[in-house]
PDB file of C-alpha atoms in Angstrom:
ATOM      1  CA  MET A   1       6.793 -21.145  45.457  1.00 82.00           C
ATOM      2  CA  LYS A   2       5.456 -24.442  43.327  1.00 87.00           C
ATOM      3  CA  GLN A   3       1.701 -24.072  42.141  1.00 91.00           C
ATOM      4  CA  GLU A   4       1.473 -27.455  43.456  1.00 90.00           C
ATOM      5  CA  HIS A   5       3.070 -26.656  47.232  1.00 92.00           C
ATOM      6  CA  GLN A   6       0.677 -23.633  47.320  1.00 93.00           C
ATOM      7  CA  ASP A   7      -2.281 -26.067  46.395  1.00 94.00           C
ATOM      8  CA  LEU A   8      -1.725 -27.705  49.328  1.00 94.00           C
ATOM      9  CA  ILE A   9      -0.934 -25.426  51.498  1.00 95.00           C
ATOM     10  CA  LEU A  10      -4.526 -23.758  50.736  1.00 96.00           C
ATOM     11  CA  GLN A  11      -5.705 -27.601  51.113  1.00 95.00           C
ATOM     12  CA  ALA A  12      -5.352 -28.091  54.056  1.00 94.00           C
ATOM     13  CA  CYS A  13      -5.517 -25.047  55.463  1.00 96.00           C
ATOM     14  CA  GLY A  14      -8.580 -24.753  54.489  1.00 96.00           C
ATOM     15  CA  ALA A  15      -6.898 -21.107  53.204  1.00 96.00           C
ATOM     16  CA  SER A  16      -8.440 -18.838  49.705  1.00 96.00           C
ATOM     17  CA  SER A  17      -5.477 -17.084  49.643  1.00 96.00           C
ATOM     18  CA  LEU A  18      -1.714 -17.633  51.079  1.00 96.00           C
ATOM     19  CA  ARG A  19       1.675 -14.296  50.476  1.00 96.00           C
ATOM     20  CA  VAL A  20       5.088 -15.821  51.278  1.00 95.00           C
ATOM     21  CA  GLY A  21       6.417 -13.657  54.669  1.00 95.00           C
ATOM     22  CA  ALA A  22       9.703 -14.377  55.996  1.00 93.00           C
ATOM     23  CA  LYS A  23      12.835 -16.716  55.317  1.00 95.00           C
ATOM     24  CA  ILE A  24      13.215 -18.333  59.558  1.00 94.00           C
ATOM     25  CA  GLN A  25      16.433 -20.293  58.286  1.00 92.00           C
ATOM     26  CA  THR A  26      18.268 -22.189  55.894  1.00 91.00           C
ATOM     27  CA  LEU A  27      18.002 -25.231  56.855  1.00 90.00           C
ATOM     28  CA  TRP A  28      21.244 -26.953  57.184  1.00 83.00           C
ATOM     29  CA  SER A  29      24.355 -27.594  54.520  1.00 80.00           C
ATOM     30  CA  GLY A  30      21.286 -25.263  52.375  1.00 85.00           C
ATOM     31  CA  TYR A  31      19.209 -28.593  51.926  1.00 90.00           C
ATOM     32  CA  GLY A  32      16.330 -25.410  52.528  1.00 92.00           C
ATOM     33  CA  GLU A  33      14.922 -23.443  53.602  1.00 95.00           C
ATOM     34  CA  ILE A  34      11.891 -22.593  56.523  1.00 96.00           C
ATOM     35  CA  VAL A  35       9.236 -20.242  55.615  1.00 97.00           C
ATOM     36  CA  ARG A  36       6.279 -18.063  57.228  1.00 97.00           C
ATOM     37  CA  LEU A  37       3.503 -17.946  54.714  1.00 97.00           C
ATOM     38  CA  HIS A  38       0.668 -15.939  55.131  1.00 98.00           C
ATOM     39  CA  LEU A  39      -3.280 -16.998  54.881  1.00 97.00           C
ATOM     40  CA  GLU A  40      -6.104 -15.187  53.807  1.00 97.00           C
ATOM     41  CA  GLY A  41      -9.935 -16.977  54.302  1.00 97.00           C
ATOM     42  CA  CYS A  42      -9.454 -18.990  57.805  1.00 96.00           C
ATOM     43  CA  GLU A  43      -8.556 -19.645  61.111  1.00 95.00           C
ATOM     44  CA  ARG A  44      -5.248 -19.685  61.247  1.00 96.00           C
ATOM     45  CA  PRO A  45      -3.383 -16.585  59.966  1.00 97.00           C
ATOM     46  CA  SER A  46       0.030 -18.310  59.730  1.00 97.00           C
ATOM     47  CA  VAL A  47       1.865 -21.269  58.727  1.00 97.00           C
ATOM     48  CA  VAL A  48       5.314 -22.486  59.098  1.00 97.00           C
ATOM     49  CA  VAL A  49       6.653 -24.232  55.886  1.00 97.00           C
ATOM     50  CA  LYS A  50       9.963 -25.903  56.417  1.00 96.00           C
ATOM     51  CA  HIS A  51      11.176 -26.763  52.575  1.00 94.00           C
ATOM     52  CA  VAL A  52      13.637 -29.591  52.093  1.00 93.00           C
ATOM     53  CA  LYS A  53      14.786 -29.341  48.187  1.00 91.00           C
ATOM     54  CA  PHE A  54      18.139 -32.065  48.361  1.00 86.00           C
ATOM     55  CA  PRO A  55      20.863 -29.659  46.561  1.00 79.00           C
ATOM     56  CA  GLU A  56      23.442 -30.873  43.855  1.00 72.00           C
ATOM     57  CA  GLU A  57      25.857 -29.909  45.890  1.00 63.00           C
ATOM     58  CA  ALA A  58      26.129 -29.258  49.516  1.00 51.00           C
ATOM     59  CA  GLU A  59      27.517 -26.639  51.403  1.00 55.00           C
ATOM     60  CA  HIS A  60      28.852 -27.932  54.997  1.00 52.00           C
ATOM     61  CA  PRO A  61      30.703 -26.146  57.422  1.00 50.00           C
ATOM     62  CA  GLY A  62      32.926 -28.632  58.928  1.00 53.00           C
ATOM     63  CA  GLY A  63      33.285 -29.989  56.074  1.00 51.00           C
ATOM     64  CA  TRP A  64      31.876 -33.168  55.771  1.00 49.00           C
ATOM     65  CA  ASN A  65      30.499 -33.116  52.332  1.00 59.00           C
ATOM     66  CA  THR A  66      30.209 -37.037  51.652  1.00 69.00           C
ATOM     67  CA  ASP A  67      27.401 -39.578  50.911  1.00 80.00           C
ATOM     68  CA  ARG A  68      27.321 -41.406  53.699  1.00 86.00           C
ATOM     69  CA  SER A  69      27.096 -37.152  55.422  1.00 85.00           C
ATOM     70  CA  HIS A  70      23.989 -36.689  52.415  1.00 87.00           C
ATOM     71  CA  THR A  71      22.260 -40.131  53.475  1.00 89.00           C
ATOM     72  CA  ARG A  72      21.411 -39.788  56.679  1.00 91.00           C
ATOM     73  CA  LYS A  73      20.061 -35.978  55.042  1.00 90.00           C
ATOM     74  CA  VAL A  74      17.799 -37.214  53.739  1.00 90.00           C
ATOM     75  CA  ARG A  75      16.751 -39.664  55.889  1.00 93.00           C
ATOM     76  CA  SER A  76      16.412 -37.517  59.003  1.00 95.00           C
ATOM     77  CA  TYR A  77      13.942 -35.338  56.972  1.00 94.00           C
ATOM     78  CA  GLN A  78      12.297 -38.365  56.569  1.00 93.00           C
ATOM     79  CA  VAL A  79      12.051 -39.833  60.237  1.00 96.00           C
ATOM     80  CA  GLU A  80      10.701 -35.655  60.952  1.00 96.00           C
ATOM     81  CA  THR A  81       8.425 -36.282  58.374  1.00 95.00           C
ATOM     82  CA  HIS A  82       7.136 -40.072  59.968  1.00 95.00           C
ATOM     83  CA  TRP A  83       7.370 -38.948  62.868  1.00 97.00           C
ATOM     84  CA  TYR A  84       5.191 -35.100  62.181  1.00 95.00           C
ATOM     85  CA  GLN A  85       2.550 -37.725  60.689  1.00 94.00           C
ATOM     86  CA  ASN A  86       2.336 -40.560  63.372  1.00 96.00           C
ATOM     87  CA  TYR A  87       2.931 -39.317  67.031  1.00 97.00           C
ATOM     88  CA  SER A  88       1.747 -36.548  69.113  1.00 95.00           C
ATOM     89  CA  THR A  89       2.916 -35.324  72.429  1.00 96.00           C
ATOM     90  CA  ASN A  90       0.954 -33.220  74.747  1.00 96.00           C
ATOM     91  CA  GLN A  91       1.092 -29.877  76.427  1.00 96.00           C
ATOM     92  CA  SER A  92       2.956 -30.428  79.101  1.00 97.00           C
ATOM     93  CA  CYS A  93       5.210 -31.448  75.818  1.00 98.00           C
ATOM     94  CA  ARG A  94       4.157 -29.037  73.778  1.00 98.00           C
ATOM     95  CA  ALA A  95       5.722 -29.287  69.354  1.00 98.00           C
ATOM     96  CA  PRO A  96       3.915 -28.243  66.119  1.00 97.00           C
ATOM     97  CA  ALA A  97       0.602 -29.699  64.585  1.00 96.00           C
ATOM     98  CA  CYS A  98       1.484 -31.377  61.644  1.00 96.00           C
ATOM     99  CA  LEU A  99      -1.057 -30.022  59.097  1.00 96.00           C
ATOM    100  CA  ALA A 100       0.300 -30.786  56.133  1.00 95.00           C
ATOM    101  CA  ALA A 101       3.401 -33.449  54.347  1.00 94.00           C
ATOM    102  CA  CYS A 102       4.230 -35.130  51.194  1.00 90.00           C
ATOM    103  CA  SER A 103       7.410 -35.303  48.914  1.00 86.00           C
ATOM    104  CA  TYR A 104       8.166 -34.553  45.204  1.00 83.00           C
ATOM    105  CA  GLY A 105      10.965 -36.092  43.804  1.00 82.00           C
ATOM    106  CA  ASP A 106      13.842 -34.218  45.530  1.00 86.00           C
ATOM    107  CA  GLU A 107      11.625 -31.747  47.447  1.00 90.00           C
ATOM    108  CA  MET A 108       9.359 -32.194  50.752  1.00 93.00           C
ATOM    109  CA  LEU A 109       7.345 -30.522  52.062  1.00 95.00           C
ATOM    110  CA  ILE A 110       5.985 -30.254  56.494  1.00 96.00           C
ATOM    111  CA  VAL A 111       3.131 -27.803  56.585  1.00 97.00           C
ATOM    112  CA  LEU A 112       4.179 -26.547  60.524  1.00 97.00           C
ATOM    113  CA  GLU A 113       1.754 -24.879  62.592  1.00 97.00           C
ATOM    114  CA  ASP A 114       3.276 -20.830  63.285  1.00 98.00           C
ATOM    115  CA  LEU A 115       4.597 -21.630  66.793  1.00 98.00           C
ATOM    116  CA  ASP A 116       5.070 -17.519  67.362  1.00 97.00           C
ATOM    117  CA  VAL A 117       1.143 -17.225  66.985  1.00 97.00           C
ATOM    118  CA  ALA A 118       0.608 -19.987  69.749  1.00 97.00           C
ATOM    119  CA  GLY A 119       2.250 -18.129  72.359  1.00 97.00           C
ATOM    120  CA  TYR A 120       5.914 -19.074  71.677  1.00 98.00           C
ATOM    121  CA  ASP A 121       7.128 -16.512  70.121  1.00 97.00           C
ATOM    122  CA  GLN A 122      10.278 -16.179  71.799  1.00 96.00           C
ATOM    123  CA  ARG A 123      13.746 -17.212  70.619  1.00 95.00           C
ATOM    124  CA  ARG A 124      16.769 -17.811  73.515  1.00 93.00           C
ATOM    125  CA  ALA A 125      20.522 -17.158  72.773  1.00 90.00           C
ATOM    126  CA  SER A 126      20.954 -17.294  76.760  1.00 89.00           C
ATOM    127  CA  VAL A 127      18.967 -17.902  79.231  1.00 93.00           C
ATOM    128  CA  LYS A 128      17.869 -18.047  83.094  1.00 93.00           C
ATOM    129  CA  ASP A 129      16.630 -20.852  86.155  1.00 95.00           C
ATOM    130  CA  ARG A 130      13.435 -20.034  84.928  1.00 95.00           C
ATOM    131  CA  GLU A 131      13.966 -20.591  81.341  1.00 97.00           C
ATOM    132  CA  ILE A 132      15.825 -23.751  81.723  1.00 97.00           C
ATOM    133  CA  LYS A 133      14.003 -25.828  83.675  1.00 98.00           C
ATOM    134  CA  ALA A 134      11.529 -24.947  81.821  1.00 98.00           C
ATOM    135  CA  CYS A 135      13.504 -27.248  78.518  1.00 98.00           C
ATOM    136  CA  LEU A 136      14.252 -29.659  81.206  1.00 98.00           C
ATOM    137  CA  SER A 137      10.587 -29.745  82.661  1.00 98.00           C
ATOM    138  CA  TRP A 138       9.571 -30.243  78.247  1.00 98.00           C
ATOM    139  CA  LEU A 139      12.032 -32.996  78.101  1.00 98.00           C
ATOM    140  CA  ALA A 140      11.029 -34.741  81.738  1.00 98.00           C
ATOM    141  CA  HIS A 141       7.817 -35.121  80.561  1.00 98.00           C
ATOM    142  CA  PHE A 142       8.699 -36.206  76.761  1.00 98.00           C
ATOM    143  CA  HIS A 143      10.743 -38.872  77.728  1.00 98.00           C
ATOM    144  CA  ALA A 144       8.067 -40.094  80.455  1.00 98.00           C
ATOM    145  CA  LEU A 145       5.590 -40.333  76.951  1.00 98.00           C
ATOM    146  CA  PHE A 146       7.911 -42.614  76.048  1.00 98.00           C
ATOM    147  CA  LEU A 147       8.755 -44.469  77.672  1.00 98.00           C
ATOM    148  CA  GLY A 148       9.396 -48.210  76.708  1.00 97.00           C
ATOM    149  CA  VAL A 149       8.334 -47.092  73.453  1.00 98.00           C
ATOM    150  CA  ALA A 150       9.406 -48.876  70.730  1.00 97.00           C
ATOM    151  CA  PRO A 151      10.132 -45.929  67.404  1.00 98.00           C
ATOM    152  CA  GLU A 152       8.841 -47.117  64.488  1.00 98.00           C
ATOM    153  CA  GLY A 153       9.557 -45.745  61.674  1.00 97.00           C
ATOM    154  CA  LEU A 154      12.168 -43.400  64.109  1.00 98.00           C
ATOM    155  CA  TRP A 155      16.322 -43.314  63.750  1.00 98.00           C
ATOM    156  CA  PRO A 156      17.021 -47.627  65.804  1.00 98.00           C
ATOM    157  CA  VAL A 157      19.238 -45.184  67.868  1.00 98.00           C
ATOM    158  CA  GLY A 158      18.088 -41.470  67.646  1.00 98.00           C
ATOM    159  CA  THR A 159      20.776 -38.077  68.144  1.00 98.00           C
ATOM    160  CA  TYR A 160      22.775 -36.579  65.296  1.00 96.00           C
ATOM    161  CA  TRP A 161      25.664 -37.708  66.568  1.00 97.00           C
ATOM    162  CA  HIS A 162      25.207 -41.642  66.827  1.00 97.00           C
ATOM    163  CA  LEU A 163      27.655 -43.269  66.465  1.00 97.00           C
ATOM    164  CA  GLU A 164      26.516 -46.240  64.265  1.00 96.00           C
ATOM    165  CA  THR A 165      25.931 -42.989  61.433  1.00 94.00           C
ATOM    166  CA  ARG A 166      29.303 -41.380  62.763  1.00 95.00           C
ATOM    167  CA  PRO A 167      32.108 -43.299  60.535  1.00 95.00           C
ATOM    168  CA  ASP A 168      33.720 -40.711  59.204  1.00 93.00           C
ATOM    169  CA  GLU A 169      33.883 -38.030  62.492  1.00 95.00           C
ATOM    170  CA  LEU A 170      35.350 -41.120  64.638  1.00 97.00           C
ATOM    171  CA  GLU A 171      38.308 -41.979  61.872  1.00 95.00           C
ATOM    172  CA  ALA A 172      38.898 -38.091  62.379  1.00 95.00           C
ATOM    173  CA  MET A 173      39.527 -38.376  66.213  1.00 95.00           C
ATOM    174  CA  ASP A 174      43.506 -37.934  68.102  1.00 95.00           C
ATOM    175  CA  HIS A 175      41.711 -39.520  70.890  1.00 95.00           C
ATOM    176  CA  ALA A 176      43.277 -42.835  71.247  1.00 96.00           C
ATOM    177  CA  GLU A 177      41.901 -43.519  74.273  1.00 97.00           C
ATOM    178  CA  LEU A 178      38.302 -42.427  73.858  1.00 97.00           C
ATOM    179  CA  LYS A 179      38.619 -43.467  70.042  1.00 97.00           C
ATOM    180  CA  ALA A 180      38.834 -47.409  70.789  1.00 97.00           C
ATOM    181  CA  ALA A 181      36.492 -46.396  73.225  1.00 98.00           C
ATOM    182  CA  ALA A 182      33.243 -45.579  72.085  1.00 98.00           C
ATOM    183  CA  GLY A 183      32.322 -48.334  71.160  1.00 98.00           C
ATOM    184  CA  ASP A 184      31.855 -50.387  74.658  1.00 98.00           C
ATOM    185  CA  ILE A 185      30.590 -46.919  75.452  1.00 98.00           C
ATOM    186  CA  ASP A 186      28.262 -46.206  72.561  1.00 98.00           C
ATOM    187  CA  LYS A 187      26.937 -50.194  73.751  1.00 98.00           C
ATOM    188  CA  ILE A 188      26.869 -49.173  77.196  1.00 98.00           C
ATOM    189  CA  LEU A 189      23.644 -46.510  76.319  1.00 98.00           C
ATOM    190  CA  ASN A 190      22.511 -48.826  73.165  1.00 98.00           C
ATOM    191  CA  GLU A 191      22.010 -51.196  75.830  1.00 97.00           C
ATOM    192  CA  CYS A 192      20.032 -49.551  79.294  1.00 97.00           C
ATOM    193  CA  ARG A 193      17.517 -50.808  80.724  1.00 98.00           C
ATOM    194  CA  PHE A 194      14.809 -47.943  80.816  1.00 98.00           C
ATOM    195  CA  LYS A 195      14.613 -46.145  77.076  1.00 98.00           C
ATOM    196  CA  THR A 196      12.456 -43.900  75.814  1.00 98.00           C
ATOM    197  CA  VAL A 197      11.894 -42.500  72.861  1.00 98.00           C
ATOM    198  CA  VAL A 198      15.427 -39.182  72.164  1.00 98.00           C
ATOM    199  CA  HIS A 199      14.026 -35.501  70.505  1.00 98.00           C
ATOM    200  CA  GLY A 200      17.786 -35.747  69.784  1.00 98.00           C
ATOM    201  CA  ASP A 201      18.465 -32.890  68.825  1.00 98.00           C
ATOM    202  CA  ALA A 202      17.986 -30.680  71.738  1.00 98.00           C
ATOM    203  CA  LYS A 203      19.937 -27.769  71.711  1.00 97.00           C
ATOM    204  CA  LEU A 204      18.404 -24.091  73.202  1.00 96.00           C
ATOM    205  CA  ALA A 205      18.388 -23.884  69.322  1.00 95.00           C
ATOM    206  CA  ASN A 206      14.917 -25.637  68.718  1.00 97.00           C
ATOM    207  CA  PHE A 207      12.385 -24.477  71.516  1.00 98.00           C
ATOM    208  CA  CYS A 208      10.554 -21.345  71.429  1.00 98.00           C
ATOM    209  CA  PHE A 209       9.233 -19.916  74.548  1.00 98.00           C
ATOM    210  CA  SER A 210       6.697 -17.648  75.953  1.00 97.00           C
ATOM    211  CA  GLN A 211       6.534 -14.675  77.149  1.00 95.00           C
ATOM    212  CA  SER A 212       7.550 -15.344  80.054  1.00 94.00           C
ATOM    213  CA  GLY A 213       9.865 -18.222  79.773  1.00 94.00           C
ATOM    214  CA  ARG A 214       8.516 -20.264  82.020  1.00 94.00           C
ATOM    215  CA  ASP A 215       6.316 -22.408  78.899  1.00 96.00           C
ATOM    216  CA  VAL A 216       8.061 -24.550  75.746  1.00 98.00           C
ATOM    217  CA  ALA A 217       7.725 -25.496  72.278  1.00 98.00           C
ATOM    218  CA  ALA A 218      10.376 -27.705  71.057  1.00 98.00           C
ATOM    219  CA  VAL A 219      11.219 -27.979  66.837  1.00 97.00           C
ATOM    220  CA  ASP A 220      13.308 -29.900  64.245  1.00 96.00           C
ATOM    221  CA  PHE A 221      12.839 -33.662  65.046  1.00 98.00           C
ATOM    222  CA  GLN A 222      14.724 -34.491  62.305  1.00 97.00           C
ATOM    223  CA  TYR A 223      16.774 -37.065  64.912  1.00 98.00           C
ATOM    224  CA  VAL A 224      14.168 -38.662  67.118  1.00 98.00           C
ATOM    225  CA  GLY A 225      14.532 -41.602  67.817  1.00 98.00           C
ATOM    226  CA  GLY A 226      15.124 -44.796  70.663  1.00 98.00           C
ATOM    227  CA  GLY A 227      18.061 -44.224  73.441  1.00 98.00           C
ATOM    228  CA  CYS A 228      18.226 -43.428  77.311  1.00 98.00           C
ATOM    229  CA  GLY A 229      16.702 -39.482  77.857  1.00 98.00           C
ATOM    230  CA  MET A 230      20.251 -38.907  79.482  1.00 98.00           C
ATOM    231  CA  LYS A 231      21.886 -38.187  75.801  1.00 98.00           C
ATOM    232  CA  ASP A 232      18.971 -35.938  75.354  1.00 98.00           C
ATOM    233  CA  VAL A 233      19.693 -33.836  79.006  1.00 98.00           C
ATOM    234  CA  VAL A 234      23.128 -33.106  78.277  1.00 98.00           C
ATOM    235  CA  TYR A 235      23.130 -31.968  75.275  1.00 98.00           C
ATOM    236  CA  PHE A 236      20.312 -29.105  75.993  1.00 98.00           C
ATOM    237  CA  LEU A 237      22.617 -28.333  79.644  1.00 97.00           C
ATOM    238  CA  GLY A 238      25.915 -27.873  76.910  1.00 96.00           C
ATOM    239  CA  SER A 239      23.848 -25.813  74.724  1.00 95.00           C
ATOM    240  CA  CYS A 240      23.095 -23.357  76.806  1.00 95.00           C
ATOM    241  CA  MET A 241      25.759 -23.000  79.731  1.00 94.00           C
ATOM    242  CA  GLU A 242      29.649 -23.416  79.531  1.00 93.00           C
ATOM    243  CA  GLU A 243      32.155 -25.102  81.651  1.00 93.00           C
ATOM    244  CA  ARG A 244      31.970 -22.861  84.878  1.00 95.00           C
ATOM    245  CA  GLU A 245      28.309 -22.666  84.921  1.00 95.00           C
ATOM    246  CA  CYS A 246      28.158 -26.302  85.035  1.00 96.00           C
ATOM    247  CA  GLU A 247      30.348 -26.978  87.216  1.00 95.00           C
ATOM    248  CA  LYS A 248      28.014 -25.517  89.902  1.00 97.00           C
ATOM    249  CA  ARG A 249      24.459 -25.738  87.933  1.00 97.00           C
ATOM    250  CA  VAL A 250      24.036 -28.795  87.267  1.00 97.00           C
ATOM    251  CA  PRO A 251      24.527 -31.695  89.816  1.00 97.00           C
ATOM    252  CA  GLY A 252      20.901 -29.156  91.121  1.00 98.00           C
ATOM    253  CA  LEU A 253      19.429 -29.474  87.976  1.00 98.00           C
ATOM    254  CA  LEU A 254      20.144 -32.461  87.198  1.00 98.00           C
ATOM    255  CA  ASP A 255      17.641 -32.654  90.860  1.00 98.00           C
ATOM    256  CA  TYR A 256      14.441 -30.745  88.577  1.00 98.00           C
ATOM    257  CA  TYR A 257      14.755 -33.073  85.923  1.00 98.00           C
ATOM    258  CA  PHE A 258      14.230 -36.312  87.773  1.00 98.00           C
ATOM    259  CA  THR A 259      11.562 -34.443  89.912  1.00 98.00           C
ATOM    260  CA  GLU A 260      10.008 -33.315  87.090  1.00 98.00           C
ATOM    261  CA  LEU A 261      10.305 -36.975  85.361  1.00 98.00           C
ATOM    262  CA  ASN A 262       9.310 -39.041  88.716  1.00 98.00           C
ATOM    263  CA  GLN A 263       6.221 -36.779  88.253  1.00 97.00           C
ATOM    264  CA  SER A 264       5.495 -37.480  85.137  1.00 98.00           C
ATOM    265  CA  VAL A 265       6.111 -41.485  84.641  1.00 98.00           C
ATOM    266  CA  LYS A 266       3.343 -44.382  84.412  1.00 96.00           C
ATOM    267  CA  LYS A 267       2.790 -45.289  88.520  1.00 95.00           C
ATOM    268  CA  ASP A 268       3.518 -48.581  86.926  1.00 97.00           C
ATOM    269  CA  VAL A 269       7.477 -47.217  86.072  1.00 98.00           C
ATOM    270  CA  ASP A 270      10.538 -48.521  88.758  1.00 98.00           C
ATOM    271  CA  PHE A 271      11.504 -44.873  89.147  1.00 98.00           C
ATOM    272  CA  ALA A 272      13.829 -45.798  91.938  1.00 98.00           C
ATOM    273  CA  ALA A 273      15.363 -48.261  89.575  1.00 98.00           C
ATOM    274  CA  LEU A 274      14.960 -45.178  86.409  1.00 98.00           C
ATOM    275  CA  GLU A 275      16.042 -43.058  88.395  1.00 98.00           C
ATOM    276  CA  LYS A 276      19.503 -44.717  89.018  1.00 98.00           C
ATOM    277  CA  GLU A 277      20.253 -46.373  85.489  1.00 98.00           C
ATOM    278  CA  TRP A 278      19.939 -42.798  83.805  1.00 98.00           C
ATOM    279  CA  ARG A 279      22.430 -41.533  86.542  1.00 98.00           C
ATOM    280  CA  GLU A 280      24.840 -43.743  86.065  1.00 98.00           C
ATOM    281  CA  MET A 281      24.559 -42.522  81.841  1.00 98.00           C
ATOM    282  CA  PHE A 282      24.666 -39.077  82.603  1.00 98.00           C
ATOM    283  CA  ALA A 283      28.647 -38.702  82.526  1.00 98.00           C
ATOM    284  CA  PHE A 284      29.051 -41.890  79.550  1.00 98.00           C
ATOM    285  CA  ALA A 285      25.925 -39.573  77.272  1.00 98.00           C
ATOM    286  CA  TRP A 286      28.213 -36.441  78.054  1.00 98.00           C
ATOM    287  CA  THR A 287      30.986 -38.523  77.073  1.00 98.00           C
ATOM    288  CA  ASP A 288      30.033 -40.144  73.849  1.00 98.00           C
ATOM    289  CA  PHE A 289      29.136 -36.397  72.736  1.00 98.00           C
ATOM    290  CA  HIS A 290      32.290 -35.340  73.841  1.00 97.00           C
ATOM    291  CA  ARG A 291      33.058 -38.447  71.556  1.00 98.00           C
ATOM    292  CA  PHE A 292      31.726 -36.728  68.378  1.00 97.00           C
ATOM    293  CA  LEU A 293      32.794 -33.046  68.747  1.00 96.00           C
ATOM    294  CA  LEU A 294      36.003 -33.837  68.760  1.00 96.00           C
ATOM    295  CA  GLY A 295      36.535 -35.533  65.511  1.00 95.00           C
ATOM    296  CA  TRP A 296      33.883 -33.136  63.881  1.00 94.00           C
ATOM    297  CA  MET A 297      35.028 -29.747  64.993  1.00 93.00           C
ATOM    298  CA  PRO A 298      38.309 -30.464  68.073  1.00 92.00           C
ATOM    299  CA  GLY A 299      38.186 -26.836  68.531  1.00 91.00           C
ATOM    300  CA  HIS A 300      34.293 -26.760  69.029  1.00 92.00           C
ATOM    301  CA  TRP A 301      34.323 -24.505  72.352  1.00 89.00           C
ATOM    302  CA  LYS A 302      31.938 -27.391  74.407  1.00 91.00           C
ATOM    303  CA  ILE A 303      35.328 -29.097  73.949  1.00 93.00           C
ATOM    304  CA  ASN A 304      36.045 -27.711  77.607  1.00 94.00           C
ATOM    305  CA  ARG A 305      37.624 -29.001  81.712  1.00 95.00           C
ATOM    306  CA  TYR A 306      34.241 -29.842  82.574  1.00 96.00           C
ATOM    307  CA  SER A 307      33.794 -32.362  79.310  1.00 96.00           C
ATOM    308  CA  LYS A 308      37.119 -33.953  79.791  1.00 97.00           C
ATOM    309  CA  GLN A 309      36.918 -34.380  83.994  1.00 97.00           C
ATOM    310  CA  LEU A 310      34.000 -36.517  82.244  1.00 97.00           C
ATOM    311  CA  THR A 311      35.993 -38.481  80.225  1.00 98.00           C
ATOM    312  CA  LYS A 312      37.868 -39.910  82.354  1.00 98.00           C
ATOM    313  CA  GLU A 313      35.959 -40.542  84.894  1.00 97.00           C
ATOM    314  CA  VAL A 314      33.685 -42.594  82.130  1.00 98.00           C
ATOM    315  CA  LEU A 315      37.424 -44.278  81.050  1.00 98.00           C
ATOM    316  CA  ARG A 316      38.249 -44.633  84.073  1.00 97.00           C
ATOM    317  CA  LYS A 317      34.916 -46.711  84.741  1.00 96.00           C
ATOM    318  CA  LEU A 318      35.334 -48.335  81.765  1.00 96.00           C
ATOM    319  CA  LYS A 319      39.175 -50.350  83.055  1.00 92.00           C
ATOM    320  CA  LEU A 320      37.548 -51.166  86.114  1.00 85.00           C
TER     321      LEU A 320
END
């Protein structure tokens, strides 16, 4: 790690020295890494550093190495930096505190609170009902907190699969009917009356759990932006349940999300109208992500019977 980076971290944390610990993960397409740093001489035993370094040659697992892809990723890290520096959440939708952030040419550094130290040291590859509900509660509180807030400095439309940023994947699609309807589906979602700020990449892997699984925090705000809260909900549910589970459990889990949302929104919100609109948006949001997958990776496991059924329903509604 460069000396100037070390100096920034030491100053931000009031530490006397630091030691580079384990690499937590490599960033998507080789755009840097996330590492844990151990500190001496301050109250924090450690911090997590997201170190972005734009590569000369990106490696994308799906082969989508384009200038458009690179520009989108660069923007995503700028958005994430802006998010951490200018927005804050609360204990009901916990996120790591940002201790410092800066850019050095083709490198960016975000210094974050270590959520492991804060008690969110569990990661889950599979989840029980309790953990699914903890994540849905996080999303409900997050969406309630930012309901009606303009996404200044963020993506105007959040999520990494937003149609306007994915013309290459749309072009690659074989599903002619969905391809033709993609613009209408996007328009319906974008024009909904009740908008919030969405996390934009709310998959299971981006949630950190307490030992009990009842408390949760979220990370990775690269695609945070404006939109309908259902986009986060469908993406999260699709990330942790297979088609049979979706068919069986989604109705009850949606009820739970809306109960949590109702308890979290301000009292002057017309909640009955909000719930009605967002429930109607559920199938549209699911189909919108299905559209992205069909172009990006047609063999993906999430392209299943449940997704196809919802897509059929949406296409049928658009014909009415």
